[in-house]
PDB file of C-alpha atoms in Angstrom:
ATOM      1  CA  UNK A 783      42.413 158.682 139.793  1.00  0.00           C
ATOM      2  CA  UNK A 784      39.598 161.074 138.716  1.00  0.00           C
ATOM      3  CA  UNK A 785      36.912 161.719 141.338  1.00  0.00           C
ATOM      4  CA  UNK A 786      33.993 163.580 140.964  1.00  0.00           C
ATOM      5  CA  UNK A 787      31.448 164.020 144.029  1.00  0.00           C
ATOM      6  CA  UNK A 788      27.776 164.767 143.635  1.00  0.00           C
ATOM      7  CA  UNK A 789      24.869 164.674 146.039  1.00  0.00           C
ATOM      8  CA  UNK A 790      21.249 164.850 145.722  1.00  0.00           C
ATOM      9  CA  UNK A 791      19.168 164.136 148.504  1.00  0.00           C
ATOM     10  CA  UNK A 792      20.561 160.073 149.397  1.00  0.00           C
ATOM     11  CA  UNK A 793      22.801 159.086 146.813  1.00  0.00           C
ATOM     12  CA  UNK A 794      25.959 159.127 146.264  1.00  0.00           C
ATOM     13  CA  UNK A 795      27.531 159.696 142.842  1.00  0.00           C
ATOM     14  CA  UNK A 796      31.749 159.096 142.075  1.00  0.00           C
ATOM     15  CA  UNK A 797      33.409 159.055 138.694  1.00  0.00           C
ATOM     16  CA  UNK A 798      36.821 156.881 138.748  1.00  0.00           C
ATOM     17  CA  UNK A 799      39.196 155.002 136.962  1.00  0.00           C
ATOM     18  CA  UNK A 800      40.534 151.766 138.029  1.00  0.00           C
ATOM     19  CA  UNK A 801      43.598 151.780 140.367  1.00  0.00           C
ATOM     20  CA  UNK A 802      45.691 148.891 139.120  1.00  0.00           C
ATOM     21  CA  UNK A 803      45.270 147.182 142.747  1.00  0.00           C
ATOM     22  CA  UNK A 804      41.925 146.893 141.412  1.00  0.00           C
ATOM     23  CA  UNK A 805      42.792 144.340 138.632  1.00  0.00           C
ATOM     24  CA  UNK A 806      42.577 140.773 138.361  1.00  0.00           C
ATOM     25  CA  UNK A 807      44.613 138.443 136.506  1.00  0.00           C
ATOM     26  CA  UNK A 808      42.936 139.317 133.083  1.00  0.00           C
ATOM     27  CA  UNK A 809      43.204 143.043 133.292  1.00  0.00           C
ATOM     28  CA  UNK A 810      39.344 143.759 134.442  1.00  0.00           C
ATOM     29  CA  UNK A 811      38.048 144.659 137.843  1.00  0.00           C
ATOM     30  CA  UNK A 812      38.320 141.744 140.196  1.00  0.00           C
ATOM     31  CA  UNK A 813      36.338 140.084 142.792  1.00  0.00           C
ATOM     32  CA  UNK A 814      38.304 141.678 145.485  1.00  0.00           C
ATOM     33  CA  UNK A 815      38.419 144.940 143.985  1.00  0.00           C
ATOM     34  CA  UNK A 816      34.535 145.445 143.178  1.00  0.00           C
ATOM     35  CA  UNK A 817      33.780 144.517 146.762  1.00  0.00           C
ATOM     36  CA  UNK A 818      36.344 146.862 147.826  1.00  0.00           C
ATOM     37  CA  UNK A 819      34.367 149.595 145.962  1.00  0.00           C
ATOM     38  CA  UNK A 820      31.067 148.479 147.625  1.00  0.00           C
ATOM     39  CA  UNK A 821      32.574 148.680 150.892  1.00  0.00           C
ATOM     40  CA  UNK A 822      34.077 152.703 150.252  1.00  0.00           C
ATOM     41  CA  UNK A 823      30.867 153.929 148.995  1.00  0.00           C
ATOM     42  CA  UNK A 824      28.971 152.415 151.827  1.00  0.00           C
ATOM     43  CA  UNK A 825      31.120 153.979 153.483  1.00  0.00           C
ATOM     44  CA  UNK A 826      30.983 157.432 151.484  1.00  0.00           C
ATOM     45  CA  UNK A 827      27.466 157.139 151.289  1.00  0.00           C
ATOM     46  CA  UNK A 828      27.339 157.188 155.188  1.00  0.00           C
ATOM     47  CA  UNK A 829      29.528 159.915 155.600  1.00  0.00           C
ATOM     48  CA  UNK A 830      27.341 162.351 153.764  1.00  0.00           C
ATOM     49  CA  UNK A 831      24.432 161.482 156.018  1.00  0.00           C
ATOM     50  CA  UNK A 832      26.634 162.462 158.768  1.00  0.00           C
ATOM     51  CA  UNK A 833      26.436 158.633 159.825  1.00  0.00           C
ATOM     52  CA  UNK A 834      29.809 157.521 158.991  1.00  0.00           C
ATOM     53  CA  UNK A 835      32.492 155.022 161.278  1.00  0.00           C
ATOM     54  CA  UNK A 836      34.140 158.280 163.757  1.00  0.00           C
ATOM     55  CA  UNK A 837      30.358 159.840 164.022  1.00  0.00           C
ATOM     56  CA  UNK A 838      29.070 156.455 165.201  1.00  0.00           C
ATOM     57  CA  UNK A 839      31.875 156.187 167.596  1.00  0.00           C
ATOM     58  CA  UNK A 840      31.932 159.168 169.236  1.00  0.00           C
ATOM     59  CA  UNK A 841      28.567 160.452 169.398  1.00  0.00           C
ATOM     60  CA  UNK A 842      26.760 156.901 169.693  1.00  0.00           C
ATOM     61  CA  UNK A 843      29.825 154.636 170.857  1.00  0.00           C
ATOM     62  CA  UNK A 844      28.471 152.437 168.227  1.00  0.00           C
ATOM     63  CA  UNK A 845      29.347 151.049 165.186  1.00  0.00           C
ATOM     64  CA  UNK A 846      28.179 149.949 161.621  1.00  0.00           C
ATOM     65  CA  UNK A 847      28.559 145.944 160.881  1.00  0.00           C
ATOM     66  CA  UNK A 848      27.715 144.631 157.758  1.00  0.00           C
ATOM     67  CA  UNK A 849      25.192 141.605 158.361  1.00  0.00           C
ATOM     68  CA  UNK A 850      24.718 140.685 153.935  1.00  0.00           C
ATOM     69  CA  UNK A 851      26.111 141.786 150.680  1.00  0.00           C
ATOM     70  CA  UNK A 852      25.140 140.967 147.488  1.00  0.00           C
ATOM     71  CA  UNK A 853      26.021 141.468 144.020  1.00  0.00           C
ATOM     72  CA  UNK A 854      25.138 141.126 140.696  1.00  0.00           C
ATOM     73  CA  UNK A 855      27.813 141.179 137.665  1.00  0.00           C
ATOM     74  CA  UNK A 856      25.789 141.628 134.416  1.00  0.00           C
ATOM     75  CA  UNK A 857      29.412 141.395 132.184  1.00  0.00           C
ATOM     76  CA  UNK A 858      33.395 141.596 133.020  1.00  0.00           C
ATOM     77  CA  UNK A 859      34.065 145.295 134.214  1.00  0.00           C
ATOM     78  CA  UNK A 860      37.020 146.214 131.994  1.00  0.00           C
ATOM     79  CA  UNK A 861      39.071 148.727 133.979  1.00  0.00           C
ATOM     80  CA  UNK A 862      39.573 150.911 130.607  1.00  0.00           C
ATOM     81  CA  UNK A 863      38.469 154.584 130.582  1.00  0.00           C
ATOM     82  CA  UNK A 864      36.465 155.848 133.093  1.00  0.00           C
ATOM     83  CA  UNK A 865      33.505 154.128 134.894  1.00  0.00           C
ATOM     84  CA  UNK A 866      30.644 155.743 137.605  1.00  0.00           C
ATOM     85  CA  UNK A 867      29.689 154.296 141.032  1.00  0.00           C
ATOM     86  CA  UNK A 868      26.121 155.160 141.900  1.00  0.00           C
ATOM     87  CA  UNK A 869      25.266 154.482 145.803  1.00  0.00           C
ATOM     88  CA  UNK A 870      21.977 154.961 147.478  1.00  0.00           C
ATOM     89  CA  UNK A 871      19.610 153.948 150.666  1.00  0.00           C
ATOM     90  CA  UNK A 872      16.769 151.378 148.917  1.00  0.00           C
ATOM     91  CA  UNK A 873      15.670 150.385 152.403  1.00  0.00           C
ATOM     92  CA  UNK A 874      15.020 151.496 156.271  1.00  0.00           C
ATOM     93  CA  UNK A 875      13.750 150.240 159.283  1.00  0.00           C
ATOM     94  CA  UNK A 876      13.980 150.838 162.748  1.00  0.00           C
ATOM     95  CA  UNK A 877      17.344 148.306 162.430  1.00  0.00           C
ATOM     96  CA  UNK A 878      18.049 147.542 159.564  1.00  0.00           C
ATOM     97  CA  UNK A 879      19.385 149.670 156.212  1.00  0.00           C
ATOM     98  CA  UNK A 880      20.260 148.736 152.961  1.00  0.00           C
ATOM     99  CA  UNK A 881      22.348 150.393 150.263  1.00  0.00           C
ATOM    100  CA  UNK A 882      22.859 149.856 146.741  1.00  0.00           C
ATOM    101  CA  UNK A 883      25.929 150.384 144.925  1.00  0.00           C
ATOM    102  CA  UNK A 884      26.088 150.170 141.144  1.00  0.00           C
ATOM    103  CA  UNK A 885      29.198 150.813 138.881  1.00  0.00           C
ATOM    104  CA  UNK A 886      27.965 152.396 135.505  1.00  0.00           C
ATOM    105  CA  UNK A 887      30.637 152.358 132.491  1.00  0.00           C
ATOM    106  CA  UNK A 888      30.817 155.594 130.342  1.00  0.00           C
ATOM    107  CA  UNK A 889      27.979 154.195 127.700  1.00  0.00           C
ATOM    108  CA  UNK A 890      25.481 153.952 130.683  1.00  0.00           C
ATOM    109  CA  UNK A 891      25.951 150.325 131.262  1.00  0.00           C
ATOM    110  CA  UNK A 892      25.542 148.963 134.871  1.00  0.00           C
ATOM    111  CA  UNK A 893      27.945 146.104 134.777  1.00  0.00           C
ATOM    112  CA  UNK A 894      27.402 145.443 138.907  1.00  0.00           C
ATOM    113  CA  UNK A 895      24.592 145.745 141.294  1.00  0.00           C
ATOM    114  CA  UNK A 896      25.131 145.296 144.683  1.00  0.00           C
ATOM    115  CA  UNK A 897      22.638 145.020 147.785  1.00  0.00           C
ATOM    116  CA  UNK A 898      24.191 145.452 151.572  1.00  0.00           C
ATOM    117  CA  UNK A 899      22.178 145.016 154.615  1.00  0.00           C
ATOM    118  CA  UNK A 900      24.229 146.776 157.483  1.00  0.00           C
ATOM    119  CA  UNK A 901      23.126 147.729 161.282  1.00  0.00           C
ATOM    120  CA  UNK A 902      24.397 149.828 164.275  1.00  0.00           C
ATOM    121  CA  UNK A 903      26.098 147.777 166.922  1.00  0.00           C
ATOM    122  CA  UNK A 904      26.283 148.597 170.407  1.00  0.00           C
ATOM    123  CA  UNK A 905      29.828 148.837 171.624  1.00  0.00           C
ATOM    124  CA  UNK A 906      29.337 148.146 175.435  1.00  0.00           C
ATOM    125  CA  UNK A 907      26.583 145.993 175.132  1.00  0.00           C
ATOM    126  CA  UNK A 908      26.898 144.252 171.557  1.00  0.00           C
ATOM    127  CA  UNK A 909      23.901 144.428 170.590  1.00  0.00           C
ATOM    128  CA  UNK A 910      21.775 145.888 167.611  1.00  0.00           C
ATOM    129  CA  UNK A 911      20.940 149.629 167.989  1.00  0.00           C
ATOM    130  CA  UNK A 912      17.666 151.500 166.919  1.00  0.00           C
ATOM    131  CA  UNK A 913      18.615 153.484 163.958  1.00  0.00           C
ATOM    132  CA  UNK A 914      16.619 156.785 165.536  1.00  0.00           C
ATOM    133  CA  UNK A 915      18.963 156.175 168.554  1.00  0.00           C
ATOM    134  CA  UNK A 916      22.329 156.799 165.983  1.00  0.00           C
ATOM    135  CA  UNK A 917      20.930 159.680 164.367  1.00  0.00           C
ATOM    136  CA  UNK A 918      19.375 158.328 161.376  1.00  0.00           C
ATOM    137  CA  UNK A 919      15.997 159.572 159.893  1.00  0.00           C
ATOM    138  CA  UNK A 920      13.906 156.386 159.039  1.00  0.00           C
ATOM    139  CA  UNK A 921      11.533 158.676 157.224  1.00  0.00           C
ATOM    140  CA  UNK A 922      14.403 159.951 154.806  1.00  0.00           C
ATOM    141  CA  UNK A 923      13.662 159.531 150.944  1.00  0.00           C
ATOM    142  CA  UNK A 924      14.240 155.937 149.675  1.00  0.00           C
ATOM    143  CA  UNK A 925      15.278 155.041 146.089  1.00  0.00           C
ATOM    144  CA  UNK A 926      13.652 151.670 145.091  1.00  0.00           C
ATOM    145  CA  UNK A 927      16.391 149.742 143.167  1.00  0.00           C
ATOM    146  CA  UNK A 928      14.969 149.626 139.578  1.00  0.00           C
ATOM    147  CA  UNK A 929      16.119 146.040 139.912  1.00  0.00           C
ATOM    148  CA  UNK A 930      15.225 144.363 143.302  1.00  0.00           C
ATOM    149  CA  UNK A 931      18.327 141.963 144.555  1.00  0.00           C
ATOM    150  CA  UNK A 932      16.871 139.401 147.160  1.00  0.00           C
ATOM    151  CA  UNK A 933      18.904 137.752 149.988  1.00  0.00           C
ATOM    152  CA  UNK A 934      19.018 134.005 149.636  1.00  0.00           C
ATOM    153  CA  UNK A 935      20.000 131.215 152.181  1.00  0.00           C
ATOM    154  CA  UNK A 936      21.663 128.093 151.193  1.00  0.00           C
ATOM    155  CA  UNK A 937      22.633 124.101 153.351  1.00  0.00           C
ATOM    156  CA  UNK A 938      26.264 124.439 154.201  1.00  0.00           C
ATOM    157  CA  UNK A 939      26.303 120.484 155.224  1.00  0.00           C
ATOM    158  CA  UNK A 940      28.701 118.351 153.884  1.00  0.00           C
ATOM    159  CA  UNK A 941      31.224 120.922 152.875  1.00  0.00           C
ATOM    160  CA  UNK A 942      34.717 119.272 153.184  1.00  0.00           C
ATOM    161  CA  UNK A 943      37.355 121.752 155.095  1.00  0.00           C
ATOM    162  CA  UNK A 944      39.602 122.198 152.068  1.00  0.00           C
ATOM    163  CA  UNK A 945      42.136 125.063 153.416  1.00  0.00           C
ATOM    164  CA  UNK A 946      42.775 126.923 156.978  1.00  0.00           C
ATOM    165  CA  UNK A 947      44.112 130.606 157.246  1.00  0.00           C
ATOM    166  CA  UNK A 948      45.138 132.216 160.322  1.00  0.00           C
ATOM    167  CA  UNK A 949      43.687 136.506 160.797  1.00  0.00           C
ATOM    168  CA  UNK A 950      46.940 138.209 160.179  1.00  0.00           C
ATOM    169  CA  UNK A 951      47.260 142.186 161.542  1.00  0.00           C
ATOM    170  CA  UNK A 952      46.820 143.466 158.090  1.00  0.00           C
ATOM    171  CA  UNK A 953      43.694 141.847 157.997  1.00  0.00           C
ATOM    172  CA  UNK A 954      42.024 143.696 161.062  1.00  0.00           C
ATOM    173  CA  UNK A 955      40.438 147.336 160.185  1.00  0.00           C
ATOM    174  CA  UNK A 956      39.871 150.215 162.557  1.00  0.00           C
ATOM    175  CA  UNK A 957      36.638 148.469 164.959  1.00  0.00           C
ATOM    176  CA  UNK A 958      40.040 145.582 165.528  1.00  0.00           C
ATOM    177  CA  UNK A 959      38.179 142.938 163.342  1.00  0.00           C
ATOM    178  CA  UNK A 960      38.765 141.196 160.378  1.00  0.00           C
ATOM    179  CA  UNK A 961      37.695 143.490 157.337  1.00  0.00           C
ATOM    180  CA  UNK A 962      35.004 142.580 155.096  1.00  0.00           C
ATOM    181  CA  UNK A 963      37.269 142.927 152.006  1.00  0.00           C
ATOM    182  CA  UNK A 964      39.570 140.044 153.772  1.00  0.00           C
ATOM    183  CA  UNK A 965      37.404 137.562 153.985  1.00  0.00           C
ATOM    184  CA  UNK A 966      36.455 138.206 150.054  1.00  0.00           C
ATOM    185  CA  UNK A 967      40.342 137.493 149.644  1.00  0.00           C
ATOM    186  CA  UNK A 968      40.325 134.612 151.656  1.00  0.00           C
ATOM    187  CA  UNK A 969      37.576 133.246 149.745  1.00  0.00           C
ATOM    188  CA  UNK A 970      38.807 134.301 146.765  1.00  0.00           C
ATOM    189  CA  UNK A 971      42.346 132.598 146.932  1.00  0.00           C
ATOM    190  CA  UNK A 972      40.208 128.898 147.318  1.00  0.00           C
ATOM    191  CA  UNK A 973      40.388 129.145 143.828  1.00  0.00           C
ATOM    192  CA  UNK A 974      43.031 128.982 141.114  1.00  0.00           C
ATOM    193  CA  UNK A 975      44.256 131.453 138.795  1.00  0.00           C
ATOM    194  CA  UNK A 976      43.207 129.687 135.840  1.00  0.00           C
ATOM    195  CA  UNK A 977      39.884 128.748 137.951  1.00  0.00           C
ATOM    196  CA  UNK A 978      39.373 132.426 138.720  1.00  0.00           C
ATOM    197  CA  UNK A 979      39.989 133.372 135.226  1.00  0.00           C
ATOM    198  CA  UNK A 980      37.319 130.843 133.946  1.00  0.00           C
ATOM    199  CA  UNK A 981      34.854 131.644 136.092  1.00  0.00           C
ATOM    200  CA  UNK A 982      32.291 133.636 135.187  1.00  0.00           C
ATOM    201  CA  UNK A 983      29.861 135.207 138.055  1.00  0.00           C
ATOM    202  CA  UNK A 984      26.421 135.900 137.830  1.00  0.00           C
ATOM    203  CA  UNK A 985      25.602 136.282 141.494  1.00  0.00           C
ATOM    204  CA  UNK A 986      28.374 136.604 144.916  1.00  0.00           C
ATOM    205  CA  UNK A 987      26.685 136.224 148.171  1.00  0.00           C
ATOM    206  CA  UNK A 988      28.214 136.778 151.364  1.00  0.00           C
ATOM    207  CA  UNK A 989      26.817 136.114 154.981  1.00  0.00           C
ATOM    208  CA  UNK A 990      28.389 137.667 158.150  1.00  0.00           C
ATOM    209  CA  UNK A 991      27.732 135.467 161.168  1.00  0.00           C
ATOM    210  CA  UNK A 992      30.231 136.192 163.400  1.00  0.00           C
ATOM    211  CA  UNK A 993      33.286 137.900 163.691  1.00  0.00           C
ATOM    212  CA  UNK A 994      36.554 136.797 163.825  1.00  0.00           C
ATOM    213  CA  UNK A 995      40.197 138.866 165.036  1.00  0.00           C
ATOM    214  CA  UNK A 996      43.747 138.599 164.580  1.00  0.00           C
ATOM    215  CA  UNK A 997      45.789 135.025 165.006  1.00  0.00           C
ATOM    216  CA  UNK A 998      42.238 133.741 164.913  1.00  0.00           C
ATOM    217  CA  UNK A 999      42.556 130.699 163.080  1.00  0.00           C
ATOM    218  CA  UNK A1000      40.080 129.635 160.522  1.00  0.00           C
ATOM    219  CA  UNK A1001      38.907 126.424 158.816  1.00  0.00           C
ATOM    220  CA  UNK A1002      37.820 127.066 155.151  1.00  0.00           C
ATOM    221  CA  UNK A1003      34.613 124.710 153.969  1.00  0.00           C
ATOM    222  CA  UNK A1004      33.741 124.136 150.188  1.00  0.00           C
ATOM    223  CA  UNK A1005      31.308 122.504 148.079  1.00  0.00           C
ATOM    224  CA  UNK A1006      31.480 123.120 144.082  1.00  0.00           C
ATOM    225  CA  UNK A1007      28.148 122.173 141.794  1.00  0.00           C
ATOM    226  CA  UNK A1008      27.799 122.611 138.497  1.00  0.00           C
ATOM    227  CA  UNK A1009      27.661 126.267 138.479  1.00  0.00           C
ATOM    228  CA  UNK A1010      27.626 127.021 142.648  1.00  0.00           C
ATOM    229  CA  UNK A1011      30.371 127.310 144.951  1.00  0.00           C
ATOM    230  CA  UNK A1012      29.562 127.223 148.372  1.00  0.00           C
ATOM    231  CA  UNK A1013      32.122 128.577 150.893  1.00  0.00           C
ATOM    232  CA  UNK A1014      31.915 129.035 154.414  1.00  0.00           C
ATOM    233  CA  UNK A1015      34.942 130.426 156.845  1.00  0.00           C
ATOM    234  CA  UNK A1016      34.363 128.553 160.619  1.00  0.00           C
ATOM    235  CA  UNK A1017      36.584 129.514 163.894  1.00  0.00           C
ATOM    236  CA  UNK A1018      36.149 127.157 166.131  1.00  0.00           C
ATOM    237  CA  UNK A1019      33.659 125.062 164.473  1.00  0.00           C
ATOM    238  CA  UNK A1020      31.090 128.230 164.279  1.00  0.00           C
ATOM    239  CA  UNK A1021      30.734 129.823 160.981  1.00  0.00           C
ATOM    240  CA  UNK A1022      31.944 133.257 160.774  1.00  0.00           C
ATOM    241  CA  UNK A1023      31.291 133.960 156.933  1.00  0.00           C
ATOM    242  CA  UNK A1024      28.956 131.955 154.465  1.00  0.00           C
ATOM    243  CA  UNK A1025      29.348 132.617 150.622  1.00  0.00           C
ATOM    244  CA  UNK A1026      27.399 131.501 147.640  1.00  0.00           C
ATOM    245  CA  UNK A1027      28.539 132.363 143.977  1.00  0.00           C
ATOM    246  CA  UNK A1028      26.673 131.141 141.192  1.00  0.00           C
ATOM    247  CA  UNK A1029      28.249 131.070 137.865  1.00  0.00           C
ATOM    248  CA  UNK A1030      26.659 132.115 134.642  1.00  0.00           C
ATOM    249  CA  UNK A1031      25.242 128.685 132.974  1.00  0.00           C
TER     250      UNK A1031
END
């Protein structure tokens, strides 16, 4: 893996080659692994603002949740050669942040766009936190995406429980939570290989509602239109996760 860091002012810039844990069925980038990349340079990007998971904690005894996420595919991301992800701030407000992660391929493509909305949670109290009160600037410099991604709601009636997975230990990251990333897989693994393979994404939405931890047992829900899935993840007849996808007509 080649990794390149560069910094000016918010973003985040990191050159890399596809792991093979990455890959999907077909040899490109999949689902699971582009989120995972949107996740780590959230994460990255945090870090260099001196914001990141262990600074929360200690300092704040807070930390980050994501609350939306986003993204865009324009084409398949082939995981040949070398390819760029490009993360930046494109919104602040006294709760709520949002950062953009592209990847770039070496002709200057953006094949993904992602949006994230993410906010400081109290540890003791669980609530939201005031970003000034977790050391962020809500002055800083913003980068307006050059292509605006907008949140979207959708009816999760009538969506037939089609699967139930119980929150194994692997699945639980460092706040003792389900990851993010899991719940992509879990989503994910609704569909087929040759399903998977055939479908091609213009748009995956996810929702955080709640959160769920290990031996938690959840009920998967899906509806399939024409070219939307709808998927939602429920413990204990509460939604924890909502996802949309919208396939390319």
């Amino acid at each position: 893996m080649i990794i390149v860091w560069g910094y000016c002012k918010v973003e985040l810039t990191k050159k890399r080659k596809a792991e093979v844990s990455l890959t999907g069925t077909d040899g490109n980038l999949s689902v699971i692994g582009v989120f995972q990349i949107i996740q780590d340079a959230v994460a990255d990007l945090l870090r260099l603002h001196d914001l990141g998971a262990p600074t929360l904690l200690q300092k704040y005894n807070a930390l980050w949740v994501f609350v939306k996420t986003k993204a865009k595919f324009t084409k398949p991301i082939s995981c040949r050669g070398e390819f760029t992800v490009n993360a930046y701030f494109s919104f602040s407000s006294f709760a709520r942040l949002h950062a953009d992660v592209k990847i770039i391929m070496a002709d200057g493509t953006t094949v993904m766009h992602s949006r994230t909305e993410l906010c400081a949670l109290d540890i003791d109290k669980q609530g939201v936190r005031r970003l000034p009160t977790v050391g962020m600037d809500v002055n800083m410099p913003i980068r307006r995406g050059e292509e605006d991604i907008e949140f979207t709601r959708f009816a999760d009636e009538d969506m037939p429980i089609v699967d139930a997975v119980r929150v194994g230990s692997t699945c639980i990251d460092t706040a003792h939570h389900t990851n993010n990333t899991e719940y992509v897989r879990m989503i994910m693994n609704t569909f087929s290989v040759a399903q998977t393979e055939a479908m091609s994404i213009n748009t995956m939405e996810l929702f955080y509602t709640g959160q769920s931890y290990e031996n938690d047992l959840l009920s998967i829900r899906k509806r399939a239109t024409d070219n939307e899935r709808r998927i939602v993840l429920e413990k204990d007849g509460k939604a924890v996760v909502k996802c949309k996808i919208v396939c390319k007509e």
